[in-house]
Coordinates of N, CA, C and O in Angstrom, one line a residue:
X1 N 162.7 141.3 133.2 CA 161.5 142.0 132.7 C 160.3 141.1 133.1 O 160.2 139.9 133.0
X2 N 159.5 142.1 133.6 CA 157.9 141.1 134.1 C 157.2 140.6 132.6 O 157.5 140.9 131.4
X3 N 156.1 139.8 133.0 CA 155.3 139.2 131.9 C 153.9 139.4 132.6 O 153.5 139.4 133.7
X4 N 153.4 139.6 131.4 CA 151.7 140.1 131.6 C 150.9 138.9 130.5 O 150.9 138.9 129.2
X5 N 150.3 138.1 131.2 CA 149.2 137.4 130.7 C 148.4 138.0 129.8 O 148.2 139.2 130.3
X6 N 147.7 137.8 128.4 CA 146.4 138.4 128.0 C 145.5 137.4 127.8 O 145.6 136.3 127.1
X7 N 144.3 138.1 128.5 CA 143.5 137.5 128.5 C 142.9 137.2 126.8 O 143.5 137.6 125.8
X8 N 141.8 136.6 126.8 CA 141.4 136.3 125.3 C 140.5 137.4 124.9 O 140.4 137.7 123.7
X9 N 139.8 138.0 125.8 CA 139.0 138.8 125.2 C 139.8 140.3 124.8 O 139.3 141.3 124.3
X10 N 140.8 140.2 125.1 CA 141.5 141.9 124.5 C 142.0 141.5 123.4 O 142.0 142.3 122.5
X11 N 142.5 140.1 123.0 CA 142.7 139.6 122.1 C 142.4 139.4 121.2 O 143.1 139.4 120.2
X12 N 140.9 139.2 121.1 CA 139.7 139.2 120.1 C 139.3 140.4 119.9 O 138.5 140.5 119.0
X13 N 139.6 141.5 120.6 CA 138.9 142.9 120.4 C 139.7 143.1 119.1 O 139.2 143.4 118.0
X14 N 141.0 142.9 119.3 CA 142.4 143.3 118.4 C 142.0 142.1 116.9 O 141.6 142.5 115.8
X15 N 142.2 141.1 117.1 CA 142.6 140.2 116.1 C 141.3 140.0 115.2 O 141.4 139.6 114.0
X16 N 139.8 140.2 115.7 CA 138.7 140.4 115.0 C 137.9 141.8 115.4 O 136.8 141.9 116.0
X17 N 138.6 142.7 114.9 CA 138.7 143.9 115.0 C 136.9 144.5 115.8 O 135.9 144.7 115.0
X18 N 136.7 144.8 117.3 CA 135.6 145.0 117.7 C 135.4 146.9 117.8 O 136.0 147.7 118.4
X19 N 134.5 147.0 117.1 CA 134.3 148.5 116.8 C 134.5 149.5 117.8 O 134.9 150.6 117.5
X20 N 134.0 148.9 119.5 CA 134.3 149.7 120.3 C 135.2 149.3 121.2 O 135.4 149.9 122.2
X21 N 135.9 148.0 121.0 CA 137.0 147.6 121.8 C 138.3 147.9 120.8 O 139.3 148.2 121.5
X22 N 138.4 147.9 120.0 CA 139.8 147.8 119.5 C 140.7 148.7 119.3 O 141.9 148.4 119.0
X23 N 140.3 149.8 119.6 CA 141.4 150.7 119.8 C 141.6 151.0 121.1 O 142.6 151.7 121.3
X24 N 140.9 150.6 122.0 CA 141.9 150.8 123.6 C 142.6 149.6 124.1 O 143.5 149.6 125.0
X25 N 142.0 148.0 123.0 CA 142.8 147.0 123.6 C 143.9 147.2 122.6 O 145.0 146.9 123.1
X26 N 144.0 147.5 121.8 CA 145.4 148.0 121.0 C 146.6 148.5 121.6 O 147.7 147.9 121.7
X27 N 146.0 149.9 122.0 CA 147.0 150.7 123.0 C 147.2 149.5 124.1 O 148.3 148.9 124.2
X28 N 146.3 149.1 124.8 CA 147.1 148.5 126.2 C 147.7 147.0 125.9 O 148.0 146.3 126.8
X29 N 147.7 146.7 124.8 CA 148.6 145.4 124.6 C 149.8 146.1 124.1 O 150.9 145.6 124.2
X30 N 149.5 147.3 123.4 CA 151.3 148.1 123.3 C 151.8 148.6 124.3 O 153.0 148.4 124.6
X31 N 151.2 149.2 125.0 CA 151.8 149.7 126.7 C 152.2 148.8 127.4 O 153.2 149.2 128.1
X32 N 151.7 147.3 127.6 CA 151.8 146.1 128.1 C 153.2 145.6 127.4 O 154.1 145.0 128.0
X33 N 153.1 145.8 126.4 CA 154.2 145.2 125.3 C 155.8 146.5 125.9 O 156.9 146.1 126.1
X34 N 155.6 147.3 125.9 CA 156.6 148.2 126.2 C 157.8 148.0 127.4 O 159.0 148.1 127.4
X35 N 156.8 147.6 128.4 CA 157.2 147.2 130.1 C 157.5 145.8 130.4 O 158.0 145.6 131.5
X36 N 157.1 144.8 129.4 CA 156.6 143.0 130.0 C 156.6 142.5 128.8 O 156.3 143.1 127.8
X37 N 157.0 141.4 128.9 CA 156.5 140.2 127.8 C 155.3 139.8 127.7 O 154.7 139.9 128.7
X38 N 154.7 139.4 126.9 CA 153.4 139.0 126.1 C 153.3 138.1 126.1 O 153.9 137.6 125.2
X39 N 152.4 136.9 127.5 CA 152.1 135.8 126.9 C 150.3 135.3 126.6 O 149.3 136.0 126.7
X40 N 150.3 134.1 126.3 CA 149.2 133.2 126.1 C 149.4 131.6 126.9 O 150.4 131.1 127.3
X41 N 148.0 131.2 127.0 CA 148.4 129.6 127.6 C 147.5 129.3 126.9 O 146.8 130.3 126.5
X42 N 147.0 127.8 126.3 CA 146.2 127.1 125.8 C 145.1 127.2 126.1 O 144.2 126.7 125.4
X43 N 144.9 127.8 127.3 CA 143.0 128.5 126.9 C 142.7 129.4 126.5 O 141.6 129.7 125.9
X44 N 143.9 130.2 126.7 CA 143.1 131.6 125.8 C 143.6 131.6 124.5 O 143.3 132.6 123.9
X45 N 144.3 130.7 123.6 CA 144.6 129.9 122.5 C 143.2 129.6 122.7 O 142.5 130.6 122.9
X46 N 142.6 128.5 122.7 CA 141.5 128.2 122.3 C 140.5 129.0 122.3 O 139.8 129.1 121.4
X47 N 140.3 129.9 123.6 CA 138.6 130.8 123.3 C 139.2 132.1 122.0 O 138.4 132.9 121.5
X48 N 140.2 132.0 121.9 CA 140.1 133.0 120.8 C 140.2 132.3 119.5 O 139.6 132.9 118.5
X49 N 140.8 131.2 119.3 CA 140.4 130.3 117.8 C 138.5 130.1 117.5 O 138.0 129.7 116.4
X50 N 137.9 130.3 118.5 CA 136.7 130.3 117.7 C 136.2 131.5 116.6 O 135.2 131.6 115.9
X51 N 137.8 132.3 116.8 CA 136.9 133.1 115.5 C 137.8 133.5 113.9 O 137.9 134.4 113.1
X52 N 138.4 131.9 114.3 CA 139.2 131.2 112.9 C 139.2 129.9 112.6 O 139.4 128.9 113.3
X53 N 138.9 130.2 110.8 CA 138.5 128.7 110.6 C 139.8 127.5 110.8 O 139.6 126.4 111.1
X54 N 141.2 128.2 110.5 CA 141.8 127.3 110.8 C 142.9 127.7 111.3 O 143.0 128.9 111.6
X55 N 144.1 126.8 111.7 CA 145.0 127.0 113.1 C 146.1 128.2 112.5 O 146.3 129.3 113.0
X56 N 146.6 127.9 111.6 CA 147.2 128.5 110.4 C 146.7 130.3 110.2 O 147.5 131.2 110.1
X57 N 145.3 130.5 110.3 CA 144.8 131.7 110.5 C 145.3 132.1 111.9 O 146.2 132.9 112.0
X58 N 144.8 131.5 112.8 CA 145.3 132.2 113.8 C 146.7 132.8 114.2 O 147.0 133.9 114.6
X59 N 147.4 131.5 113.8 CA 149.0 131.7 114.0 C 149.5 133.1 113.4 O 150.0 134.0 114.0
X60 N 149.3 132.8 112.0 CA 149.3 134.2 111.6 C 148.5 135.6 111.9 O 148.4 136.6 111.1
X61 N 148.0 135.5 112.7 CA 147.4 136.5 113.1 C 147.5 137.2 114.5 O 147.3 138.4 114.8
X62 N 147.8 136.2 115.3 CA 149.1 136.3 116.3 C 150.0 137.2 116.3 O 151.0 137.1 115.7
X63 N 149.8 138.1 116.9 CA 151.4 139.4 117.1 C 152.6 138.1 117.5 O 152.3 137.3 118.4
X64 N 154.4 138.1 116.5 CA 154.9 137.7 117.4 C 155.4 137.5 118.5 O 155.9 136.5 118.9
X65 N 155.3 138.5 119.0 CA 156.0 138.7 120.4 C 155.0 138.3 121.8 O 155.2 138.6 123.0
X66 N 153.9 137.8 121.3 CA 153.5 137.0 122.5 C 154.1 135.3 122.6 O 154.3 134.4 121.7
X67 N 154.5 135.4 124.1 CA 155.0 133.8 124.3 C 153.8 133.0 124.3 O 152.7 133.5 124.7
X68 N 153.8 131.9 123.9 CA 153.6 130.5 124.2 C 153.5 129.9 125.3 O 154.6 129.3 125.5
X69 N 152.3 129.8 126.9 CA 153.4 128.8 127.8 C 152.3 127.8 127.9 O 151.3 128.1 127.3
X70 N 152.3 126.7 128.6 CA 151.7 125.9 129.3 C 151.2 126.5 130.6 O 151.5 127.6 131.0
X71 N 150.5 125.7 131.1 CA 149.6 126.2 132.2 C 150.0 125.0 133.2 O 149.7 123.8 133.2
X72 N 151.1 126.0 134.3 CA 151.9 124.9 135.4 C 151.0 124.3 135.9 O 149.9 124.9 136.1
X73 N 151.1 123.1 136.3 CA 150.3 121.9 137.0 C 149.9 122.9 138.5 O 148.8 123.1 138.9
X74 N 151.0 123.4 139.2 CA 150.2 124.1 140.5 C 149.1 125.0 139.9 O 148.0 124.8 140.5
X75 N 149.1 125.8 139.0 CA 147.8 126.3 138.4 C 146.8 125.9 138.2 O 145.7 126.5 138.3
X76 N 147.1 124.6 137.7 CA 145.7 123.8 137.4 C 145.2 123.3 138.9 O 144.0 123.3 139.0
X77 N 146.0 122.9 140.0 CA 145.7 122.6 141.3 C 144.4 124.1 141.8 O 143.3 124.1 142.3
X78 N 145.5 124.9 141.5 CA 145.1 126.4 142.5 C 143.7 126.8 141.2 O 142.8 127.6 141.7
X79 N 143.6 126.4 140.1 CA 141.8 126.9 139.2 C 141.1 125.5 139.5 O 140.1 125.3 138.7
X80 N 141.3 124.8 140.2 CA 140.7 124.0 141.3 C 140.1 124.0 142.3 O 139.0 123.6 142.6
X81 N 140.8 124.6 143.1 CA 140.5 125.4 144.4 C 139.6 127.1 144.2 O 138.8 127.8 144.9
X82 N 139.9 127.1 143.6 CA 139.1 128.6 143.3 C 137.7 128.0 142.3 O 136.7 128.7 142.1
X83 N 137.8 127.0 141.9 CA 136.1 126.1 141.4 C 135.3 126.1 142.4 O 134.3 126.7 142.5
X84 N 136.0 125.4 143.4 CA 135.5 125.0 144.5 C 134.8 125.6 144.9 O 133.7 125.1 145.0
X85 N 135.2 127.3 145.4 CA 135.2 128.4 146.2 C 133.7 129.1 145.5 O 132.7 129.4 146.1
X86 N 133.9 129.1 144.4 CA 133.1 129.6 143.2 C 131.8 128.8 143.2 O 130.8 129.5 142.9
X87 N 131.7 127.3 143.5 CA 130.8 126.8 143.6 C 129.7 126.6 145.2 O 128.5 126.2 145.2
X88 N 130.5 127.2 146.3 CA 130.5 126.7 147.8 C 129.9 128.1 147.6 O 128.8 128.1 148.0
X89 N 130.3 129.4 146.8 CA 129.7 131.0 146.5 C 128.3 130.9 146.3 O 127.5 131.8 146.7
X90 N 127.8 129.5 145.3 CA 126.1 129.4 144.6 C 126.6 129.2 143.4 O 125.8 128.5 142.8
X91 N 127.8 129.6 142.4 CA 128.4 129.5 141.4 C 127.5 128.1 140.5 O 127.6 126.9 140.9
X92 N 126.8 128.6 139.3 CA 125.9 127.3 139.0 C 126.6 126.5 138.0 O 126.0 125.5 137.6
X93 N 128.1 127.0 137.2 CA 128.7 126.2 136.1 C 129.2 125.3 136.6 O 130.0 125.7 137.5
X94 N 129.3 123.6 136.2 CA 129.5 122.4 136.2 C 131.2 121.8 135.8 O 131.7 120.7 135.8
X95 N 131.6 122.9 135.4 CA 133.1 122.3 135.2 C 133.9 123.6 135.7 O 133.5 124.7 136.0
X96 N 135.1 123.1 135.7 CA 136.1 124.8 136.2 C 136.2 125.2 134.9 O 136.4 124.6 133.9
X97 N 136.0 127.0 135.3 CA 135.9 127.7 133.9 C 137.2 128.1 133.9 O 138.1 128.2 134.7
X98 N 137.1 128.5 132.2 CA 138.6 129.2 131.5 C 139.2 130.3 132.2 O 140.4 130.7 132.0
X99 N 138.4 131.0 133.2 CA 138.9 132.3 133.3 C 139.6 132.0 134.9 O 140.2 132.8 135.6
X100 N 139.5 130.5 135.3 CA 140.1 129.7 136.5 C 141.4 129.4 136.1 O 142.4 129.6 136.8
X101 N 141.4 128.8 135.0 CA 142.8 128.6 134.6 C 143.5 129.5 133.9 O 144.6 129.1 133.5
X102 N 143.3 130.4 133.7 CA 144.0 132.0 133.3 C 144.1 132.7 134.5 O 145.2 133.4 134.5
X103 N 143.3 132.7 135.7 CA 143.6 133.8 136.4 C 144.9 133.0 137.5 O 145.9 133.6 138.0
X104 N 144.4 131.4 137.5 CA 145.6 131.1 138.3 C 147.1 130.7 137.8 O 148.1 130.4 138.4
X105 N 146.8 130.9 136.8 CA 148.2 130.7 135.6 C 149.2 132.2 136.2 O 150.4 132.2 136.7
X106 N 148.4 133.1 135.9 CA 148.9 134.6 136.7 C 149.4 134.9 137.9 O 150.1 135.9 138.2
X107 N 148.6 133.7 138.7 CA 148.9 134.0 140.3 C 150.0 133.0 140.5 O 150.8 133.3 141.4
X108 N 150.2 131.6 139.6 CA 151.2 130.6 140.3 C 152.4 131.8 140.0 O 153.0 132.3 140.9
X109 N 152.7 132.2 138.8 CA 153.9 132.5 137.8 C 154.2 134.2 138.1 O 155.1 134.9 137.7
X110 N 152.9 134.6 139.2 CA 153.7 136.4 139.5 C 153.0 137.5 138.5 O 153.0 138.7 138.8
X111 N 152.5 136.9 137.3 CA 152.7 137.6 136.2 C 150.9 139.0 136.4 O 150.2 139.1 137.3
X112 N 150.9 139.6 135.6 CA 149.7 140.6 135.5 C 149.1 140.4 134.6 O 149.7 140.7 133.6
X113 N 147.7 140.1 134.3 CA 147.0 139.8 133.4 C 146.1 141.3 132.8 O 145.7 142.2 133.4
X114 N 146.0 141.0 131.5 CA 145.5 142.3 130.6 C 144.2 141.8 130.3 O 144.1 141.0 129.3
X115 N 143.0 142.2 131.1 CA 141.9 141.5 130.8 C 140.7 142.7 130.5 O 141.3 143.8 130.8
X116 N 139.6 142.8 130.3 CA 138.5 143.5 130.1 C 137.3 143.3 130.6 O 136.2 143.7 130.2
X117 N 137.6 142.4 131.8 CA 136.6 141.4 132.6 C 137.2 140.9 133.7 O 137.3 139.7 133.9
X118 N 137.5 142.2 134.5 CA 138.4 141.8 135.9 C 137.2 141.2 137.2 O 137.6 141.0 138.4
X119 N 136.3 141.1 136.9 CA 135.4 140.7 138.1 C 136.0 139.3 138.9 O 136.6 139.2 139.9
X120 N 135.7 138.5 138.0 CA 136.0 137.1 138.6 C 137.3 137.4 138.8 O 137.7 137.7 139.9
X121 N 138.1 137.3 138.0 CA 140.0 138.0 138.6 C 140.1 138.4 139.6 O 141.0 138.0 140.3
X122 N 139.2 139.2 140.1 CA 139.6 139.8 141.4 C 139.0 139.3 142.7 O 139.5 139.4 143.8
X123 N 137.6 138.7 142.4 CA 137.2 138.2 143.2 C 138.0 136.5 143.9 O 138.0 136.2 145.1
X124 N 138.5 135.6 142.8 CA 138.7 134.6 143.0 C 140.5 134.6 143.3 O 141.2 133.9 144.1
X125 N 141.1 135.9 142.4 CA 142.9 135.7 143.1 C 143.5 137.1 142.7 O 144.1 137.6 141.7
X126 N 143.0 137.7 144.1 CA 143.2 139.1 144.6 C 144.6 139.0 144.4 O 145.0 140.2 144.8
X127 N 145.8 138.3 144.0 CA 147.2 138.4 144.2 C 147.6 139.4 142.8 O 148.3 140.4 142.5
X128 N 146.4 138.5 142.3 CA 147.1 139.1 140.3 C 146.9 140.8 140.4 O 146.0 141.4 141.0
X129 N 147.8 141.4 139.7 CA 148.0 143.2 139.4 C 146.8 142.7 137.9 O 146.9 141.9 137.0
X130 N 145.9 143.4 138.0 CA 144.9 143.1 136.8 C 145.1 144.5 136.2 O 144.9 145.4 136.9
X131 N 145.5 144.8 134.5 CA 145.5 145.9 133.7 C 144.0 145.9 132.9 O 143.5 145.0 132.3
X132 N 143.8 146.4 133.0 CA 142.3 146.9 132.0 C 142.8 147.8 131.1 O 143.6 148.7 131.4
X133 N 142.2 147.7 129.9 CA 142.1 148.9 128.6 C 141.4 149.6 129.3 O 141.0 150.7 128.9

């Protein structure tokens, strides 16, 4: 069975219920959930804990059947190289962004990411199958 990345923001539509996102990122994390496993990596754990006070909230708020993974060291090489690329573009942010180490987490590992903000995804690693709500 394939695995589909979600990004943080379909996740926050769902888990802090957004008036005009939450029922299409609903459906496509169940559609996503039907075909593929569900995961997360520690960034999109973190941009989505800004909208709980504590860790314990989140966890429980958490569908379980999303995995858990780490973000493979080639990943972190390869949202390196796409900083780079991003920066050499005119790109004016000072550190490599979250959505570098999400999009290449997807491209080391194969997987399809469920995002609502495919621009930079597609611009920086054309490999990933990107799902949109």
């Amino acid at each position: 069975m394939s695995t589909v990345l979600v990004d943080s923001n379909v996740l926050l539509d769902v888990l802090l219920p957004d008036p005009e996102w939450e029922a299409v990122s609903s459906e496509a994390l169940a559609r996503a959930a039907d075909d593929a496993y569900l995961a997360i990596n520690p960034v999109v754990f973190a941009e989505v804990s800004v909208g709980f006070r504590e860790i314990e909230a989140l966890e429980d708020a958490l569908p379980a059947e999303i995995r858990r993974e780490g973000i493979p060291w080639d990943a972190a090489f390869l949202a390196g190289k796409a900083f780079v690329r991003y920066r050499r573009a005119g790109g004016t942010r000072t550190s490599t962004l979250p959505d570098f180490f999400i999009g290449a987490h997807a491209a080391v590992r194969g997987y399809a990411l469920l995002t609502r903000d495919p621009g930079r995804y597609r611009r920086y690693f054309p490999t990933v199958e990107l799902l949109e709500p």
